[in-house]
């Protein structure tokens, strides 16, 4: 498959992943599907890892990858393939932006999963308070601790599931953008189709 066509496949794959990440981040503002006060939402939700990192920042590389297949740049110095090679090389920069955005989302999600959600719980020393009752992921292997959170209802299940999806989607996005880095290098070196390298070189 030509490098431009392969990049288009990567772009098509990144778009739905970005949409899923944005939706997951939005849903995190409504624990168990209910509206709660803003100060009762976990701080990691406000970092917008899914909306900004794996969402908005991922749209740019996805659109660039989609356009590489139909790149009809007039080239440079009379050589049409030169423009296509430059386009493939520049796609590496956008792939790097995608890696940074998805990486940000992955870090935020990992921290959120490890810390656990903000909720109303009964503290032995301070009574019933809003805070983070879990620490260092100690609740992940012990579901009996999940009942520690009294409000919002099912907030542990809600946050864990959505942040886990964000974490997984972010890792997939990083992998796809990393693949485009390699694909972009090959496209820049060999032209749009590596099987046509000889033809490109002959034209030069």
mmCIF file with all atom_site columns, C-alpha atoms in Angstrom:
data_model
loop_
_atom_site.group_PDB
_atom_site.id
_atom_site.type_symbol
_atom_site.label_atom_id
_atom_site.label_alt_id
_atom_site.label_comp_id
_atom_site.label_asym_id
_atom_site.label_entity_id
_atom_site.label_seq_id
_atom_site.pdbx_PDB_ins_code
_atom_site.Cartn_x
_atom_site.Cartn_y
_atom_site.Cartn_z
_atom_site.occupancy
_atom_site.B_iso_or_equiv
_atom_site.pdbx_formal_charge
_atom_site.auth_seq_id
_atom_site.auth_comp_id
_atom_site.auth_asym_id
_atom_site.auth_atom_id
_atom_site.pdbx_PDB_model_num
ATOM 1   C CA . UNK A 1 1   ? 0.000   0.000  0.000   1.00 0.00 ? 1   UNK A CA 1
ATOM 2   C CA . UNK A 1 2   ? 1.271   3.475  -0.836  1.00 0.00 ? 2   UNK A CA 1
ATOM 3   C CA . UNK A 1 3   ? 2.328   5.625  2.118   1.00 0.00 ? 3   UNK A CA 1
ATOM 4   C CA . UNK A 1 4   ? -0.375  8.217  1.331   1.00 0.00 ? 4   UNK A CA 1
ATOM 5   C CA . UNK A 1 5   ? -3.112  5.578  1.279   1.00 0.00 ? 5   UNK A CA 1
ATOM 6   C CA . UNK A 1 6   ? -1.827  4.059  4.511   1.00 0.00 ? 6   UNK A CA 1
ATOM 7   C CA . UNK A 1 7   ? -1.812  7.489  6.167   1.00 0.00 ? 7   UNK A CA 1
ATOM 8   C CA . UNK A 1 8   ? -5.437  7.954  5.091   1.00 0.00 ? 8   UNK A CA 1
ATOM 9   C CA . UNK A 1 9   ? -6.351  4.688  6.847   1.00 0.00 ? 9   UNK A CA 1
ATOM 10  C CA . UNK A 1 10  ? -4.656  5.973  10.002  1.00 0.00 ? 10  UNK A CA 1
ATOM 11  C CA . UNK A 1 11  ? -6.582  9.243  9.756   1.00 0.00 ? 11  UNK A CA 1
ATOM 12  C CA . UNK A 1 12  ? -9.875  7.392  9.354   1.00 0.00 ? 12  UNK A CA 1
ATOM 13  C CA . UNK A 1 13  ? -9.033  5.353  12.470  1.00 0.00 ? 13  UNK A CA 1
ATOM 14  C CA . UNK A 1 14  ? -8.076  8.395  14.557  1.00 0.00 ? 14  UNK A CA 1
ATOM 15  C CA . UNK A 1 15  ? -11.284 10.371 13.972  1.00 0.00 ? 15  UNK A CA 1
ATOM 16  C CA . UNK A 1 16  ? -13.734 8.000  15.727  1.00 0.00 ? 16  UNK A CA 1
ATOM 17  C CA . UNK A 1 17  ? -11.223 7.485  18.546  1.00 0.00 ? 17  UNK A CA 1
ATOM 18  C CA . UNK A 1 18  ? -11.089 11.260 19.069  1.00 0.00 ? 18  UNK A CA 1
ATOM 19  C CA . UNK A 1 19  ? -14.891 11.472 19.125  1.00 0.00 ? 19  UNK A CA 1
ATOM 20  C CA . UNK A 1 20  ? -15.111 8.657  21.698  1.00 0.00 ? 20  UNK A CA 1
ATOM 21  C CA . UNK A 1 21  ? -12.567 10.415 23.911  1.00 0.00 ? 21  UNK A CA 1
ATOM 22  C CA . UNK A 1 22  ? -14.473 13.702 23.788  1.00 0.00 ? 22  UNK A CA 1
ATOM 23  C CA . UNK A 1 23  ? -17.736 11.938 24.691  1.00 0.00 ? 23  UNK A CA 1
ATOM 24  C CA . UNK A 1 24  ? -16.088 10.077 27.582  1.00 0.00 ? 24  UNK A CA 1
ATOM 25  C CA . UNK A 1 25  ? -14.691 13.298 29.022  1.00 0.00 ? 25  UNK A CA 1
ATOM 26  C CA . UNK A 1 26  ? -18.109 14.968 28.760  1.00 0.00 ? 26  UNK A CA 1
ATOM 27  C CA . UNK A 1 27  ? -19.807 12.024 30.478  1.00 0.00 ? 27  UNK A CA 1
ATOM 28  C CA . UNK A 1 28  ? -17.336 12.297 33.367  1.00 0.00 ? 28  UNK A CA 1
ATOM 29  C CA . UNK A 1 29  ? -19.011 15.597 34.268  1.00 0.00 ? 29  UNK A CA 1
ATOM 30  C CA . UNK A 1 30  ? -22.242 13.675 34.941  1.00 0.00 ? 30  UNK A CA 1
ATOM 31  C CA . UNK A 1 31  ? -21.481 10.844 37.406  1.00 0.00 ? 31  UNK A CA 1
ATOM 32  C CA . UNK A 1 32  ? -23.967 8.001  36.931  1.00 0.00 ? 32  UNK A CA 1
ATOM 33  C CA . UNK A 1 33  ? -25.788 10.223 34.424  1.00 0.00 ? 33  UNK A CA 1
ATOM 34  C CA . UNK A 1 34  ? -26.722 12.825 37.046  1.00 0.00 ? 34  UNK A CA 1
ATOM 35  C CA . UNK A 1 35  ? -25.975 16.532 37.306  1.00 0.00 ? 35  UNK A CA 1
ATOM 36  C CA . UNK A 1 36  ? -23.781 17.374 40.310  1.00 0.00 ? 36  UNK A CA 1
ATOM 37  C CA . UNK A 1 37  ? -22.184 20.567 41.569  1.00 0.00 ? 37  UNK A CA 1
ATOM 38  C CA . UNK A 1 38  ? -18.925 21.439 39.848  1.00 0.00 ? 38  UNK A CA 1
ATOM 39  C CA . UNK A 1 39  ? -16.926 21.299 43.093  1.00 0.00 ? 39  UNK A CA 1
ATOM 40  C CA . UNK A 1 40  ? -17.993 17.664 43.501  1.00 0.00 ? 40  UNK A CA 1
ATOM 41  C CA . UNK A 1 41  ? -16.367 16.534 40.262  1.00 0.00 ? 41  UNK A CA 1
ATOM 42  C CA . UNK A 1 42  ? -12.907 14.959 40.347  1.00 0.00 ? 42  UNK A CA 1
ATOM 43  C CA . UNK A 1 43  ? -10.169 17.463 39.472  1.00 0.00 ? 43  UNK A CA 1
ATOM 44  C CA . UNK A 1 44  ? -8.735  15.232 36.724  1.00 0.00 ? 44  UNK A CA 1
ATOM 45  C CA . UNK A 1 45  ? -12.002 15.639 34.793  1.00 0.00 ? 45  UNK A CA 1
ATOM 46  C CA . UNK A 1 46  ? -11.323 19.384 34.630  1.00 0.00 ? 46  UNK A CA 1
ATOM 47  C CA . UNK A 1 47  ? -7.934  18.770 33.017  1.00 0.00 ? 47  UNK A CA 1
ATOM 48  C CA . UNK A 1 48  ? -9.890  17.914 29.814  1.00 0.00 ? 48  UNK A CA 1
ATOM 49  C CA . UNK A 1 49  ? -7.581  15.076 28.840  1.00 0.00 ? 49  UNK A CA 1
ATOM 50  C CA . UNK A 1 50  ? -10.193 13.520 26.588  1.00 0.00 ? 50  UNK A CA 1
ATOM 51  C CA . UNK A 1 51  ? -11.507 16.773 25.121  1.00 0.00 ? 51  UNK A CA 1
ATOM 52  C CA . UNK A 1 52  ? -8.226  18.596 24.509  1.00 0.00 ? 52  UNK A CA 1
ATOM 53  C CA . UNK A 1 53  ? -5.557  15.904 24.487  1.00 0.00 ? 53  UNK A CA 1
ATOM 54  C CA . UNK A 1 54  ? -7.130  12.947 22.701  1.00 0.00 ? 54  UNK A CA 1
ATOM 55  C CA . UNK A 1 55  ? -9.879  15.053 21.134  1.00 0.00 ? 55  UNK A CA 1
ATOM 56  C CA . UNK A 1 56  ? -9.075  18.484 19.703  1.00 0.00 ? 56  UNK A CA 1
ATOM 57  C CA . UNK A 1 57  ? -5.317  17.935 19.325  1.00 0.00 ? 57  UNK A CA 1
ATOM 58  C CA . UNK A 1 58  ? -5.981  14.613 17.588  1.00 0.00 ? 58  UNK A CA 1
ATOM 59  C CA . UNK A 1 59  ? -8.271  16.174 14.968  1.00 0.00 ? 59  UNK A CA 1
ATOM 60  C CA . UNK A 1 60  ? -5.385  18.043 13.332  1.00 0.00 ? 60  UNK A CA 1
ATOM 61  C CA . UNK A 1 61  ? -3.144  15.030 12.600  1.00 0.00 ? 61  UNK A CA 1
ATOM 62  C CA . UNK A 1 62  ? -6.191  12.982 11.574  1.00 0.00 ? 62  UNK A CA 1
ATOM 63  C CA . UNK A 1 63  ? -7.202  15.558 8.954   1.00 0.00 ? 63  UNK A CA 1
ATOM 64  C CA . UNK A 1 64  ? -3.620  15.889 7.716   1.00 0.00 ? 64  UNK A CA 1
ATOM 65  C CA . UNK A 1 65  ? -3.299  12.111 7.365   1.00 0.00 ? 65  UNK A CA 1
ATOM 66  C CA . UNK A 1 66  ? -6.578  11.989 5.459   1.00 0.00 ? 66  UNK A CA 1
ATOM 67  C CA . UNK A 1 67  ? -5.350  14.589 2.987   1.00 0.00 ? 67  UNK A CA 1
ATOM 68  C CA . UNK A 1 68  ? -2.041  12.881 2.198   1.00 0.00 ? 68  UNK A CA 1
ATOM 69  C CA . UNK A 1 69  ? -3.683  10.348 -0.122  1.00 0.00 ? 69  UNK A CA 1
ATOM 70  C CA . UNK A 1 70  ? -4.995  13.049 -2.458  1.00 0.00 ? 70  UNK A CA 1
ATOM 71  C CA . UNK A 1 71  ? -2.031  15.363 -2.121  1.00 0.00 ? 71  UNK A CA 1
ATOM 72  C CA . UNK A 1 72  ? -1.554  16.952 -5.540  1.00 0.00 ? 72  UNK A CA 1
ATOM 73  C CA . UNK A 1 73  ? 1.179   19.410 -4.630  1.00 0.00 ? 73  UNK A CA 1
ATOM 74  C CA . UNK A 1 74  ? 2.793   20.824 -7.765  1.00 0.00 ? 74  UNK A CA 1
ATOM 75  C CA . UNK A 1 75  ? 6.193   19.933 -6.381  1.00 0.00 ? 75  UNK A CA 1
ATOM 76  C CA . UNK A 1 76  ? 9.384   21.913 -6.454  1.00 0.00 ? 76  UNK A CA 1
ATOM 77  C CA . UNK A 1 77  ? 12.105  22.519 -9.065  1.00 0.00 ? 77  UNK A CA 1
ATOM 78  C CA . UNK A 1 78  ? 9.888   20.863 -11.668 1.00 0.00 ? 78  UNK A CA 1
ATOM 79  C CA . UNK A 1 79  ? 9.638   17.616 -9.695  1.00 0.00 ? 79  UNK A CA 1
ATOM 80  C CA . UNK A 1 80  ? 6.098   16.689 -8.634  1.00 0.00 ? 80  UNK A CA 1
ATOM 81  C CA . UNK A 1 81  ? 7.250   13.947 -6.249  1.00 0.00 ? 81  UNK A CA 1
ATOM 82  C CA . UNK A 1 82  ? 9.235   16.519 -4.277  1.00 0.00 ? 82  UNK A CA 1
ATOM 83  C CA . UNK A 1 83  ? 6.020   18.110 -3.004  1.00 0.00 ? 83  UNK A CA 1
ATOM 84  C CA . UNK A 1 84  ? 4.578   14.755 -1.990  1.00 0.00 ? 84  UNK A CA 1
ATOM 85  C CA . UNK A 1 85  ? 7.765   13.820 -0.170  1.00 0.00 ? 85  UNK A CA 1
ATOM 86  C CA . UNK A 1 86  ? 7.669   17.109 1.726   1.00 0.00 ? 86  UNK A CA 1
ATOM 87  C CA . UNK A 1 87  ? 3.998   16.526 2.645   1.00 0.00 ? 87  UNK A CA 1
ATOM 88  C CA . UNK A 1 88  ? 4.867   13.088 4.052   1.00 0.00 ? 88  UNK A CA 1
ATOM 89  C CA . UNK A 1 89  ? 7.758   14.590 5.987   1.00 0.00 ? 89  UNK A CA 1
ATOM 90  C CA . UNK A 1 90  ? 5.589   17.368 7.419   1.00 0.00 ? 90  UNK A CA 1
ATOM 91  C CA . UNK A 1 91  ? 3.024   14.778 8.540   1.00 0.00 ? 91  UNK A CA 1
ATOM 92  C CA . UNK A 1 92  ? 5.607   13.601 11.077  1.00 0.00 ? 92  UNK A CA 1
ATOM 93  C CA . UNK A 1 93  ? 5.252   16.935 12.883  1.00 0.00 ? 93  UNK A CA 1
ATOM 94  C CA . UNK A 1 94  ? 1.477   16.509 13.129  1.00 0.00 ? 94  UNK A CA 1
ATOM 95  C CA . UNK A 1 95  ? 1.970   12.913 14.273  1.00 0.00 ? 95  UNK A CA 1
ATOM 96  C CA . UNK A 1 96  ? 4.176   14.267 17.069  1.00 0.00 ? 96  UNK A CA 1
ATOM 97  C CA . UNK A 1 97  ? 1.388   16.668 18.060  1.00 0.00 ? 97  UNK A CA 1
ATOM 98  C CA . UNK A 1 98  ? -0.976  13.688 18.206  1.00 0.00 ? 98  UNK A CA 1
ATOM 99  C CA . UNK A 1 99  ? 1.446   11.753 20.394  1.00 0.00 ? 99  UNK A CA 1
ATOM 100 C CA . UNK A 1 100 ? 1.726   14.687 22.808  1.00 0.00 ? 100 UNK A CA 1
ATOM 101 C CA . UNK A 1 101 ? -2.039  15.139 22.983  1.00 0.00 ? 101 UNK A CA 1
ATOM 102 C CA . UNK A 1 102 ? -2.781  11.458 23.497  1.00 0.00 ? 102 UNK A CA 1
ATOM 103 C CA . UNK A 1 103 ? 0.098   11.202 25.963  1.00 0.00 ? 103 UNK A CA 1
ATOM 104 C CA . UNK A 1 104 ? -1.417  13.997 28.022  1.00 0.00 ? 104 UNK A CA 1
ATOM 105 C CA . UNK A 1 105 ? -4.748  12.182 28.086  1.00 0.00 ? 105 UNK A CA 1
ATOM 106 C CA . UNK A 1 106 ? -3.072  8.910  29.085  1.00 0.00 ? 106 UNK A CA 1
ATOM 107 C CA . UNK A 1 107 ? -1.226  10.560 31.984  1.00 0.00 ? 107 UNK A CA 1
ATOM 108 C CA . UNK A 1 108 ? -4.360  12.317 33.265  1.00 0.00 ? 108 UNK A CA 1
ATOM 109 C CA . UNK A 1 109 ? -6.374  9.086  33.013  1.00 0.00 ? 109 UNK A CA 1
ATOM 110 C CA . UNK A 1 110 ? -3.713  7.011  34.759  1.00 0.00 ? 110 UNK A CA 1
ATOM 111 C CA . UNK A 1 111 ? -3.482  9.509  37.631  1.00 0.00 ? 111 UNK A CA 1
ATOM 112 C CA . UNK A 1 112 ? -7.292  9.627  37.918  1.00 0.00 ? 112 UNK A CA 1
ATOM 113 C CA . UNK A 1 113 ? -7.550  5.836  38.039  1.00 0.00 ? 113 UNK A CA 1
ATOM 114 C CA . UNK A 1 114 ? -4.798  5.592  40.619  1.00 0.00 ? 114 UNK A CA 1
ATOM 115 C CA . UNK A 1 115 ? -6.238  8.304  42.868  1.00 0.00 ? 115 UNK A CA 1
ATOM 116 C CA . UNK A 1 116 ? -9.877  7.337  42.582  1.00 0.00 ? 116 UNK A CA 1
ATOM 117 C CA . UNK A 1 117 ? -12.878 9.692  42.370  1.00 0.00 ? 117 UNK A CA 1
ATOM 118 C CA . UNK A 1 118 ? -13.900 12.641 44.491  1.00 0.00 ? 118 UNK A CA 1
ATOM 119 C CA . UNK A 1 119 ? -16.904 11.624 46.579  1.00 0.00 ? 119 UNK A CA 1
ATOM 120 C CA . UNK A 1 120 ? -18.770 11.989 49.849  1.00 0.00 ? 120 UNK A CA 1
ATOM 121 C CA . UNK A 1 121 ? -17.460 9.534  52.423  1.00 0.00 ? 121 UNK A CA 1
ATOM 122 C CA . UNK A 1 122 ? -17.280 9.020  56.150  1.00 0.00 ? 122 UNK A CA 1
ATOM 123 C CA . UNK A 1 123 ? -13.881 10.015 57.531  1.00 0.00 ? 123 UNK A CA 1
ATOM 124 C CA . UNK A 1 124 ? -12.995 8.567  60.959  1.00 0.00 ? 124 UNK A CA 1
ATOM 125 C CA . UNK A 1 125 ? -11.469 11.870 62.051  1.00 0.00 ? 125 UNK A CA 1
ATOM 126 C CA . UNK A 1 126 ? -13.616 14.473 60.265  1.00 0.00 ? 126 UNK A CA 1
ATOM 127 C CA . UNK A 1 127 ? -16.992 12.817 59.839  1.00 0.00 ? 127 UNK A CA 1
ATOM 128 C CA . UNK A 1 128 ? -18.804 12.893 56.498  1.00 0.00 ? 128 UNK A CA 1
ATOM 129 C CA . UNK A 1 129 ? -16.774 14.965 54.024  1.00 0.00 ? 129 UNK A CA 1
ATOM 130 C CA . UNK A 1 130 ? -16.086 15.388 50.321  1.00 0.00 ? 130 UNK A CA 1
ATOM 131 C CA . UNK A 1 131 ? -12.662 14.153 49.322  1.00 0.00 ? 131 UNK A CA 1
ATOM 132 C CA . UNK A 1 132 ? -10.573 11.367 47.835  1.00 0.00 ? 132 UNK A CA 1
ATOM 133 C CA . UNK A 1 133 ? -10.942 8.341  50.129  1.00 0.00 ? 133 UNK A CA 1
ATOM 134 C CA . UNK A 1 134 ? -8.644  6.093  48.107  1.00 0.00 ? 134 UNK A CA 1
ATOM 135 C CA . UNK A 1 135 ? -4.897  6.267  47.639  1.00 0.00 ? 135 UNK A CA 1
ATOM 136 C CA . UNK A 1 136 ? -2.366  4.649  45.310  1.00 0.00 ? 136 UNK A CA 1
ATOM 137 C CA . UNK A 1 137 ? -4.972  2.519  43.566  1.00 0.00 ? 137 UNK A CA 1
ATOM 138 C CA . UNK A 1 138 ? -5.724  0.481  46.683  1.00 0.00 ? 138 UNK A CA 1
ATOM 139 C CA . UNK A 1 139 ? -9.393  0.206  45.694  1.00 0.00 ? 139 UNK A CA 1
ATOM 140 C CA . UNK A 1 140 ? -8.756  -1.397 42.304  1.00 0.00 ? 140 UNK A CA 1
ATOM 141 C CA . UNK A 1 141 ? -8.220  -4.891 43.681  1.00 0.00 ? 141 UNK A CA 1
ATOM 142 C CA . UNK A 1 142 ? -10.731 -4.567 46.512  1.00 0.00 ? 142 UNK A CA 1
ATOM 143 C CA . UNK A 1 143 ? -14.267 -3.857 45.313  1.00 0.00 ? 143 UNK A CA 1
ATOM 144 C CA . UNK A 1 144 ? -15.579 -3.854 48.871  1.00 0.00 ? 144 UNK A CA 1
ATOM 145 C CA . UNK A 1 145 ? -13.932 -0.444 49.307  1.00 0.00 ? 145 UNK A CA 1
ATOM 146 C CA . UNK A 1 146 ? -16.070 1.021  46.536  1.00 0.00 ? 146 UNK A CA 1
ATOM 147 C CA . UNK A 1 147 ? -18.982 1.334  48.954  1.00 0.00 ? 147 UNK A CA 1
ATOM 148 C CA . UNK A 1 148 ? -16.908 3.914  50.832  1.00 0.00 ? 148 UNK A CA 1
ATOM 149 C CA . UNK A 1 149 ? -18.221 6.541  48.419  1.00 0.00 ? 149 UNK A CA 1
ATOM 150 C CA . UNK A 1 150 ? -21.764 7.521  49.400  1.00 0.00 ? 150 UNK A CA 1
ATOM 151 C CA . UNK A 1 151 ? -22.340 10.193 46.749  1.00 0.00 ? 151 UNK A CA 1
ATOM 152 C CA . UNK A 1 152 ? -22.468 10.564 43.772  1.00 0.00 ? 152 UNK A CA 1
ATOM 153 C CA . UNK A 1 153 ? -24.048 7.169  43.304  1.00 0.00 ? 153 UNK A CA 1
ATOM 154 C CA . UNK A 1 154 ? -21.851 4.615  41.490  1.00 0.00 ? 154 UNK A CA 1
ATOM 155 C CA . UNK A 1 155 ? -19.160 7.261  40.992  1.00 0.00 ? 155 UNK A CA 1
ATOM 156 C CA . UNK A 1 156 ? -16.364 4.694  41.371  1.00 0.00 ? 156 UNK A CA 1
ATOM 157 C CA . UNK A 1 157 ? -17.757 2.492  38.587  1.00 0.00 ? 157 UNK A CA 1
ATOM 158 C CA . UNK A 1 158 ? -18.458 5.541  36.417  1.00 0.00 ? 158 UNK A CA 1
ATOM 159 C CA . UNK A 1 159 ? -15.031 7.178  36.737  1.00 0.00 ? 159 UNK A CA 1
ATOM 160 C CA . UNK A 1 160 ? -13.096 3.934  36.517  1.00 0.00 ? 160 UNK A CA 1
ATOM 161 C CA . UNK A 1 161 ? -14.879 2.781  33.367  1.00 0.00 ? 161 UNK A CA 1
ATOM 162 C CA . UNK A 1 162 ? -14.632 6.101  31.504  1.00 0.00 ? 162 UNK A CA 1
ATOM 163 C CA . UNK A 1 163 ? -11.045 6.854  32.492  1.00 0.00 ? 163 UNK A CA 1
ATOM 164 C CA . UNK A 1 164 ? -10.100 3.296  31.527  1.00 0.00 ? 164 UNK A CA 1
ATOM 165 C CA . UNK A 1 165 ? -11.602 3.891  28.083  1.00 0.00 ? 165 UNK A CA 1
ATOM 166 C CA . UNK A 1 166 ? -9.695  7.174  27.797  1.00 0.00 ? 166 UNK A CA 1
ATOM 167 C CA . UNK A 1 167 ? -6.498  5.415  28.821  1.00 0.00 ? 167 UNK A CA 1
ATOM 168 C CA . UNK A 1 168 ? -6.978  2.658  26.245  1.00 0.00 ? 168 UNK A CA 1
ATOM 169 C CA . UNK A 1 169 ? -7.987  5.047  23.459  1.00 0.00 ? 169 UNK A CA 1
ATOM 170 C CA . UNK A 1 170 ? -5.006  7.276  24.221  1.00 0.00 ? 170 UNK A CA 1
ATOM 171 C CA . UNK A 1 171 ? -2.582  4.365  23.986  1.00 0.00 ? 171 UNK A CA 1
ATOM 172 C CA . UNK A 1 172 ? -4.085  3.320  20.651  1.00 0.00 ? 172 UNK A CA 1
ATOM 173 C CA . UNK A 1 173 ? -3.791  6.881  19.357  1.00 0.00 ? 173 UNK A CA 1
ATOM 174 C CA . UNK A 1 174 ? -0.140  7.037  20.407  1.00 0.00 ? 174 UNK A CA 1
ATOM 175 C CA . UNK A 1 175 ? 0.525   3.774  18.579  1.00 0.00 ? 175 UNK A CA 1
ATOM 176 C CA . UNK A 1 176 ? -1.206  4.990  15.387  1.00 0.00 ? 176 UNK A CA 1
ATOM 177 C CA . UNK A 1 177 ? 0.664   8.300  15.407  1.00 0.00 ? 177 UNK A CA 1
ATOM 178 C CA . UNK A 1 178 ? 3.953   6.472  16.006  1.00 0.00 ? 178 UNK A CA 1
ATOM 179 C CA . UNK A 1 179 ? 3.193   4.275  12.990  1.00 0.00 ? 179 UNK A CA 1
ATOM 180 C CA . UNK A 1 180 ? 2.648   7.419  10.913  1.00 0.00 ? 180 UNK A CA 1
ATOM 181 C CA . UNK A 1 181 ? 6.065   8.717  11.986  1.00 0.00 ? 181 UNK A CA 1
ATOM 182 C CA . UNK A 1 182 ? 7.623   5.626  10.411  1.00 0.00 ? 182 UNK A CA 1
ATOM 183 C CA . UNK A 1 183 ? 5.271   5.817  7.417   1.00 0.00 ? 183 UNK A CA 1
ATOM 184 C CA . UNK A 1 184 ? 6.080   9.492  6.947   1.00 0.00 ? 184 UNK A CA 1
ATOM 185 C CA . UNK A 1 185 ? 9.802   8.803  6.953   1.00 0.00 ? 185 UNK A CA 1
ATOM 186 C CA . UNK A 1 186 ? 9.376   6.045  4.380   1.00 0.00 ? 186 UNK A CA 1
ATOM 187 C CA . UNK A 1 187 ? 7.174   8.295  2.248   1.00 0.00 ? 187 UNK A CA 1
ATOM 188 C CA . UNK A 1 188 ? 9.714   11.111 2.412   1.00 0.00 ? 188 UNK A CA 1
ATOM 189 C CA . UNK A 1 189 ? 12.563  8.815  1.445   1.00 0.00 ? 189 UNK A CA 1
ATOM 190 C CA . UNK A 1 190 ? 10.857  6.620  -1.130  1.00 0.00 ? 190 UNK A CA 1
ATOM 191 C CA . UNK A 1 191 ? 8.055   8.811  -2.423  1.00 0.00 ? 191 UNK A CA 1
ATOM 192 C CA . UNK A 1 192 ? 4.342   8.043  -2.170  1.00 0.00 ? 192 UNK A CA 1
ATOM 193 C CA . UNK A 1 193 ? 4.900   4.386  -3.144  1.00 0.00 ? 193 UNK A CA 1
ATOM 194 C CA . UNK A 1 194 ? 8.106   2.655  -2.130  1.00 0.00 ? 194 UNK A CA 1
ATOM 195 C CA . UNK A 1 195 ? 7.613   0.338  -5.060  1.00 0.00 ? 195 UNK A CA 1
ATOM 196 C CA . UNK A 1 196 ? 7.980   3.385  -7.323  1.00 0.00 ? 196 UNK A CA 1
ATOM 197 C CA . UNK A 1 197 ? 11.262  4.547  -5.830  1.00 0.00 ? 197 UNK A CA 1
ATOM 198 C CA . UNK A 1 198 ? 13.117  3.833  -8.995  1.00 0.00 ? 198 UNK A CA 1
ATOM 199 C CA . UNK A 1 199 ? 10.629  5.797  -11.050 1.00 0.00 ? 199 UNK A CA 1
ATOM 200 C CA . UNK A 1 200 ? 10.847  8.760  -8.691  1.00 0.00 ? 200 UNK A CA 1
ATOM 201 C CA . UNK A 1 201 ? 14.603  8.772  -8.740  1.00 0.00 ? 201 UNK A CA 1
ATOM 202 C CA . UNK A 1 202 ? 14.569  8.528  -12.513 1.00 0.00 ? 202 UNK A CA 1
ATOM 203 C CA . UNK A 1 203 ? 12.349  11.562 -12.734 1.00 0.00 ? 203 UNK A CA 1
ATOM 204 C CA . UNK A 1 204 ? 14.794  13.480 -10.622 1.00 0.00 ? 204 UNK A CA 1
#
